[in-house]
Every structure is written in C-alpha cells, then in structure tokens.
Short mmCIF file of C-alpha atoms in Angstrom, two decimals:
data_model
loop_
_atom_site.label_atom_id
_atom_site.label_comp_id
_atom_site.label_asym_id
_atom_site.label_seq_id
_atom_site.Cartn_x
_atom_site.Cartn_y
_atom_site.Cartn_z
CA MET Z 1 4.30 -2.03 -15.41
CA LEU Z 2 5.84 1.38 -14.66
CA LEU Z 3 5.81 0.72 -10.90
CA ASP Z 4 7.51 -2.64 -11.33
CA SER Z 5 10.26 -1.04 -13.43
CA LEU Z 6 10.74 1.71 -10.82
CA VAL Z 7 11.25 -0.91 -8.10
CA TYR Z 8 14.11 -2.49 -10.06
CA LYS Z 9 15.70 0.89 -10.82
CA ASN Z 10 15.34 2.65 -7.45
CA GLY Z 11 18.39 3.81 -5.53
CA LEU Z 12 17.81 1.40 -2.62
CA LYS Z 13 17.44 -1.83 -4.61
CA ASP Z 14 20.97 -2.96 -3.66
CA VAL Z 15 20.35 -2.52 0.07
CA HIS Z 16 19.78 -5.79 1.94
CA PRO Z 17 16.03 -6.51 1.93
CA GLY Z 18 16.31 -7.61 5.54
CA GLU Z 19 17.46 -4.13 6.55
CA LYS Z 20 14.54 -2.51 4.74
CA LEU Z 21 12.08 -4.96 6.25
CA ILE Z 22 13.45 -4.39 9.77
CA PHE Z 23 13.24 -0.62 9.34
CA ALA Z 24 9.69 -0.73 7.99
CA LEU Z 25 8.38 -3.15 10.66
CA ILE Z 26 9.94 -1.29 13.61
CA THR Z 27 8.68 2.04 12.27
CA MET Z 28 5.20 0.56 11.82
CA CYS Z 29 5.24 -0.62 15.45
CA ILE Z 30 6.16 2.92 16.55
CA GLY Z 31 3.36 4.23 14.35
CA PHE Z 32 0.83 2.30 16.45
CA ILE Z 33 1.64 4.55 19.40
CA PRO Z 34 -1.23 7.09 19.47
CA ASN Z 35 0.70 10.26 18.65
CA ILE Z 36 -0.19 12.47 15.70
CA TYR Z 37 3.19 14.26 15.73
CA CYS Z 38 5.13 11.01 15.41
CA ASP Z 39 2.77 9.77 12.68
CA GLY Z 40 3.35 12.97 10.74
CA LEU Z 41 7.11 12.54 11.07
CA ILE Z 42 6.88 8.95 9.81
CA ILE Z 43 4.90 10.07 6.75
CA LEU Z 44 7.44 12.80 5.95
CA LEU Z 45 10.42 10.54 6.68
CA MET Z 46 9.22 7.73 4.42
CA ALA Z 47 8.38 10.21 1.66
CA ALA Z 48 11.87 11.75 1.89
CA ILE Z 49 13.61 8.35 1.79
CA ILE Z 50 11.49 7.04 -1.09
CA ILE Z 51 11.80 10.19 -3.20
CA ILE Z 52 15.35 11.35 -2.37
CA LYS Z 53 17.22 8.09 -1.69
CA GLY Z 54 14.99 5.79 -3.72
CA GLY Z 55 14.68 8.14 -6.67
CA ILE Z 56 10.94 7.56 -7.09
CA PRO Z 57 9.39 10.57 -8.94
CA PRO Z 58 7.44 12.79 -6.49
CA LYS Z 59 4.41 12.92 -8.80
CA ILE Z 60 4.09 9.13 -8.84
CA TYR Z 61 4.57 8.83 -5.08
CA LEU Z 62 1.99 11.53 -4.34
CA HIS Z 63 -0.46 9.80 -6.67
CA LEU Z 64 0.09 6.52 -4.81
CA ILE Z 65 -0.14 8.05 -1.34
CA PHE Z 66 -3.46 9.73 -2.17
CA LEU Z 67 -5.05 6.49 -3.41
CA PRO Z 68 -5.87 5.14 0.11
CA LEU Z 69 -7.49 8.45 1.10
CA ALA Z 70 -10.74 7.54 -0.67
CA PHE Z 71 -11.08 4.33 1.38
CA LEU Z 72 -9.91 6.14 4.50
CA GLY Z 73 -12.53 8.85 4.00
CA MET Z 74 -15.33 6.28 3.83
CA SER Z 75 -13.97 4.54 6.94
CA ILE Z 76 -13.78 7.62 9.17
CA LEU Z 77 -17.14 9.04 8.07
CA PRO Z 78 -19.07 7.12 10.79
CA ILE Z 79 -16.59 8.48 13.36
CA VAL Z 80 -16.96 12.09 12.27
CA ILE Z 81 -20.77 12.03 11.94
CA ASN Z 82 -22.51 11.31 15.25
CA PHE Z 83 -26.20 10.52 15.53
CA GLY Z 84 -27.92 11.86 18.60
CA ALA Z 85 -25.22 14.41 19.39
CA SER Z 86 -26.36 17.40 21.40
CA ALA Z 87 -25.97 20.98 20.23
CA GLU Z 88 -23.47 21.72 23.02
CA GLN Z 89 -21.16 18.90 21.90
CA SER Z 90 -21.40 19.56 18.15
CA LEU Z 91 -19.53 21.94 15.93
CA VAL Z 92 -22.20 21.40 13.27
CA HIS Z 93 -25.64 20.26 14.36
CA PHE Z 94 -29.00 19.77 12.60
CA PRO Z 95 -32.13 17.64 13.08
CA PHE Z 96 -32.62 14.43 11.11
CA PHE Z 97 -36.08 12.82 11.34
CA GLN Z 98 -36.56 11.95 15.05
CA THR Z 99 -32.90 12.31 15.99
CA THR Z 100 -30.02 14.71 15.34
CA ILE Z 101 -26.81 14.60 13.37
CA GLY Z 102 -23.73 16.44 14.49
CA VAL Z 103 -19.99 16.73 13.94
CA THR Z 104 -18.30 16.81 17.32
CA TYR Z 105 -14.80 17.92 18.28
CA GLY Z 106 -14.13 14.50 19.82
CA GLY Z 107 -15.15 12.77 16.60
CA LEU Z 108 -12.91 15.00 14.49
CA LYS Z 109 -10.00 14.45 16.89
CA GLN Z 110 -10.40 10.68 16.80
CA ALA Z 111 -10.74 10.71 13.00
CA GLY Z 112 -7.58 12.81 12.74
CA PHE Z 113 -5.60 10.38 14.91
CA LEU Z 114 -6.84 7.37 12.94
CA SER Z 115 -6.11 9.06 9.61
CA ALA Z 116 -2.59 10.01 10.61
CA ARG Z 117 -1.86 6.53 11.95
CA SER Z 118 -3.27 4.84 8.85
CA MET Z 119 -1.26 7.02 6.47
CA ALA Z 120 1.91 6.48 8.53
CA LEU Z 121 1.49 2.69 8.28
CA VAL Z 122 0.65 2.91 4.57
CA SER Z 123 3.81 4.94 3.95
CA CYS Z 124 5.85 2.17 5.62
CA LEU Z 125 4.26 -0.40 3.32
CA TYR Z 126 5.02 1.80 0.32
CA PHE Z 127 8.63 1.97 1.46
CA ILE Z 128 8.88 -1.81 1.19
CA SER Z 129 6.89 -2.16 -2.02
CA LEU Z 130 8.68 0.67 -3.88
CA THR Z 131 12.26 -0.15 -2.86
CA THR Z 132 12.33 -3.96 -2.66
CA PRO Z 133 11.93 -6.20 -5.74
CA ILE Z 134 9.40 -8.96 -5.21
CA LEU Z 135 11.99 -11.71 -5.89
CA ASP Z 136 14.29 -10.34 -3.17
CA LEU Z 137 11.39 -10.16 -0.72
CA ILE Z 138 10.34 -13.74 -1.48
CA ALA Z 139 13.92 -14.98 -1.10
CA LEU Z 140 14.11 -13.26 2.29
CA LEU Z 141 10.78 -14.71 3.45
CA LYS Z 142 11.91 -18.14 2.29
CA LYS Z 143 14.93 -17.86 4.60
CA LEU Z 144 12.50 -16.99 7.42
CA ASN Z 145 10.74 -20.35 6.79
CA VAL Z 146 7.52 -18.86 5.45
CA PRO Z 147 5.50 -21.73 3.85
CA GLY Z 148 6.33 -22.16 0.19
CA VAL Z 149 2.70 -22.22 -0.92
CA LEU Z 150 2.21 -18.69 0.43
CA LEU Z 151 5.32 -17.45 -1.36
CA ASP Z 152 4.14 -19.01 -4.64
CA LEU Z 153 0.76 -17.34 -4.24
CA MET Z 154 2.46 -14.00 -3.54
CA LEU Z 155 4.55 -14.24 -6.69
CA LEU Z 156 1.68 -15.38 -8.94
CA ILE Z 157 -0.78 -12.80 -7.56
CA TYR Z 158 1.84 -10.06 -7.93
CA ARG Z 159 2.41 -11.01 -11.55
CA GLN Z 160 -1.30 -11.31 -12.28
CA LEU Z 161 -2.04 -7.89 -10.80
CA PHE Z 162 0.28 -6.18 -13.27
CA VAL Z 163 -1.12 -8.21 -16.16
CA VAL Z 164 -4.67 -7.20 -15.21
CA LEU Z 165 -3.70 -3.53 -14.75
CA ASP Z 166 -1.93 -3.46 -18.09
CA THR Z 167 -4.93 -5.06 -19.83
CA ALA Z 168 -7.36 -2.68 -18.11
CA GLU Z 169 -5.29 0.34 -19.18
CA LYS Z 170 -5.25 -0.79 -22.83
CA ILE Z 171 -9.01 -1.51 -22.86
CA TYR Z 172 -9.78 1.83 -21.21
CA THR Z 173 -7.64 3.68 -23.76
CA ALA Z 174 -9.43 1.91 -26.63
CA GLN Z 175 -12.86 2.61 -25.13
CA ASN Z 176 -12.03 6.23 -24.46
CA ALA Z 177 -10.78 6.69 -28.03
CA ARG Z 178 -14.21 5.48 -29.22
CA LEU Z 179 -16.02 7.96 -26.91
CA GLY Z 180 -16.97 5.20 -24.48
CA TYR Z 181 -16.88 7.63 -21.57
CA VAL Z 182 -18.48 10.65 -23.21
CA ASN Z 183 -21.43 10.67 -20.77
CA PHE Z 184 -22.63 8.93 -17.63
CA LYS Z 185 -24.70 6.26 -19.40
CA SER Z 186 -21.96 5.27 -21.82
CA SER Z 187 -19.41 5.33 -18.98
CA LEU Z 188 -21.43 2.80 -16.98
CA ASN Z 189 -21.83 0.61 -20.06
CA SER Z 190 -18.11 0.76 -20.91
CA MET Z 191 -17.02 0.17 -17.32
CA GLY Z 192 -19.33 -2.84 -17.04
CA LYS Z 193 -17.88 -4.36 -20.20
CA LEU Z 194 -14.35 -3.66 -19.02
CA LEU Z 195 -14.90 -5.33 -15.63
CA SER Z 196 -16.69 -8.36 -17.08
CA TYR Z 197 -13.88 -8.90 -19.60
CA LEU Z 198 -11.21 -8.55 -16.93
CA ILE Z 199 -12.90 -11.14 -14.70
CA THR Z 200 -13.26 -13.73 -17.46
CA LYS Z 201 -9.73 -13.03 -18.76
CA SER Z 202 -8.25 -13.39 -15.26
CA PHE Z 203 -9.74 -16.87 -14.86
CA SER Z 204 -8.59 -17.82 -18.36
CA ASP Z 205 -5.07 -16.48 -17.77
CA SER Z 206 -4.76 -18.31 -14.45
CA LYS Z 207 -5.64 -21.63 -16.10
CA ARG Z 208 -3.14 -21.06 -18.91
CA LEU Z 209 -0.48 -20.02 -16.40
CA TYR Z 210 -0.93 -23.20 -14.38
CA THR Z 211 -0.80 -25.31 -17.55
CA ALA Z 212 2.41 -23.55 -18.58
CA LEU Z 213 3.96 -24.15 -15.14
CA VAL Z 214 3.07 -27.85 -15.16
CA SER Z 215 4.43 -28.28 -18.68
CA ARG Z 216 7.74 -26.82 -17.48
CA GLY Z 217 8.08 -29.23 -14.57
CA TYR Z 218 6.34 -27.32 -11.78
CA ASP Z 219 6.52 -29.53 -8.67
CA GLY Z 220 4.71 -27.30 -6.18
CA GLU Z 221 7.49 -24.78 -5.59
CA LEU Z 222 8.64 -21.84 -7.70
CA LYS Z 223 12.40 -21.41 -7.74
CA VAL Z 224 13.75 -17.87 -7.41
CA LEU Z 225 17.35 -16.70 -7.57
CA ASP Z 226 18.80 -15.51 -4.27
CA SER Z 227 20.95 -12.40 -4.63
CA ASN Z 228 24.08 -12.23 -2.53
CA TYR Z 229 23.30 -9.39 -0.12
CA ARG Z 230 25.34 -8.50 2.95
CA PHE Z 231 24.11 -6.67 6.05
CA SER Z 232 25.60 -3.22 6.50
CA VAL Z 233 26.55 -2.23 10.05
CA LYS Z 234 26.29 1.43 9.03
CA ASN Z 235 22.72 0.99 7.79
CA LEU Z 236 21.72 -0.92 10.92
CA LEU Z 237 23.10 1.88 13.11
CA ILE Z 238 21.20 4.48 11.08
CA ILE Z 239 18.00 2.44 11.41
CA ALA Z 240 18.51 2.13 15.17
CA ALA Z 241 19.16 5.88 15.51
CA ILE Z 242 16.10 6.89 13.45
CA ASP Z 243 13.69 4.51 15.16
CA THR Z 244 15.02 5.39 18.61
CA ALA Z 245 14.50 9.08 17.86
CA LEU Z 246 10.95 8.41 16.63
CA PHE Z 247 10.19 6.33 19.72
CA VAL Z 248 11.47 9.04 22.07
CA ILE Z 249 9.53 11.75 20.20
CA ALA Z 250 6.36 9.65 20.36
CA LEU Z 251 6.64 9.24 24.13
CA LYS Z 252 7.80 12.79 24.89
CA THR Z 253 4.96 14.40 22.93
CA GLY Z 254 2.14 12.63 24.70
CA GLY Z 255 2.11 9.13 23.24
CA SER Z 256 1.51 6.15 25.48
CA PHE Z 257 0.89 2.41 25.36
CA LYS Z 258 -2.56 2.72 26.94
#
C-alpha cells in the first residue's frame, strides 16, 4: 500500500493526467528509435522527474527499476549465448557436446541495445504509474471512449493487486517469524503454502467483491469522480521542447527508422 500512498502524495499529482500521458507516450515512441544514447537519456530524465519533481524516494524508485532486470536478463540470455559460434567471432568460446557455445560481440551489442530500450520504456511506464492516481487515469481514459468494461477491470485488478501484496507481506512476516525460511527445504514448504493460500483467497475475495458491488446497485459500470484539471500551456511547451530535443539527439547520434 506504500506505493499507492506515494502516488497520491507525489509532487505531480495535480498536473493534468493528459499532459503526463502525452509526455510518456511520445517519449516511449522516441525510445523505439534504436539509439542507446537516447535510451540512456530517457532513463535518466524519467528518474530525475520522478525523484526530484515527483518526490518519490530514490531508494524506492531504484528498487522498482531493478525489478524488471531479472526478467530482462532471462530474455537476453539467448541473444548473448550463441550456439555454433566460431572462435574468431566469439569473445568467450568453448565446446559443448557436438557443437560450440560462444559469446559474440554482435550478441552483446544487440543485447545492450535491447536492454537499454526496454529500461527506457519501463521508466516511461513508471512515470505514469508513480505520478498519476488510478482514478484520474481511468477518468481520462473514459473521456477517450475506452470501453467501460476494460476500465472496470483495470480498477478492480489494481485494487486486488494491492490486497494480494498486502496479504502476502503479512503471511511472509508471520512465516519468517516462525523460522519458515530458515533453510531451503522449509523455504520451499512455506512458499508453497503462501502461494496456495493467496490463490484460494484471491478467488474468494473476488466473489465477495462482486457480491458487495451487486448489493450496492452495481449496474455494469463503476462510477469514479472526475477531478477538474486544466491543461497548462507552459507544461505542454516544456513537453514539446524535451521530446523534440530527445528526437533530434536520437537522429543525430546514429538512430534511424530502419
């Protein structure tokens, strides 16, 4: 629940959600241009805005930004490790059964580009998720004629995620206090019990939530309050200047649309 509270307390919560969405989407589009320098700038820019302007603690942001690295590492492993690579092409090369395994310069270069692009896009998503309350985002999407059923699912899934995380944290703390993770065997046993309980509780909570909604007159659409935001010409000009500069840097330092 800490992250949800930070979203409602951050320094950019009063900025029009449309401005933040425009900035994030345009910057993400620029991030798709294959240019590692521009991707690095996007990562640093988003971190500076989130931490300095948004007021999100650096420790929390760094923890969040490092979370996707585990999935990213597993994704780029097949790119870095090449089967059948010759010794001349490989930086590291050794035989493996009837073939060879090597780490080539081309594979490392491609993995570096993909990693930088992925982290740049993730930082844009974090900008939206850490500075824009979910109700403001849903109200904005509703004005853009996004189907109501999708918005209801977004809101319910968002709520359920925090409920599950809060429950998992409490169960883990209780298990850890009883030495449930003192060794590998007990850790597997405790983690299995935790996951099985979370799955059954999630289904049970979803049924109770739907029953509660119906009992309160749910007619297929969740009503959310629409805050009275106004577009700022100054903010739009700043967004245009930043994204134009990023676009020019991306093209001038070797990026292309090929």
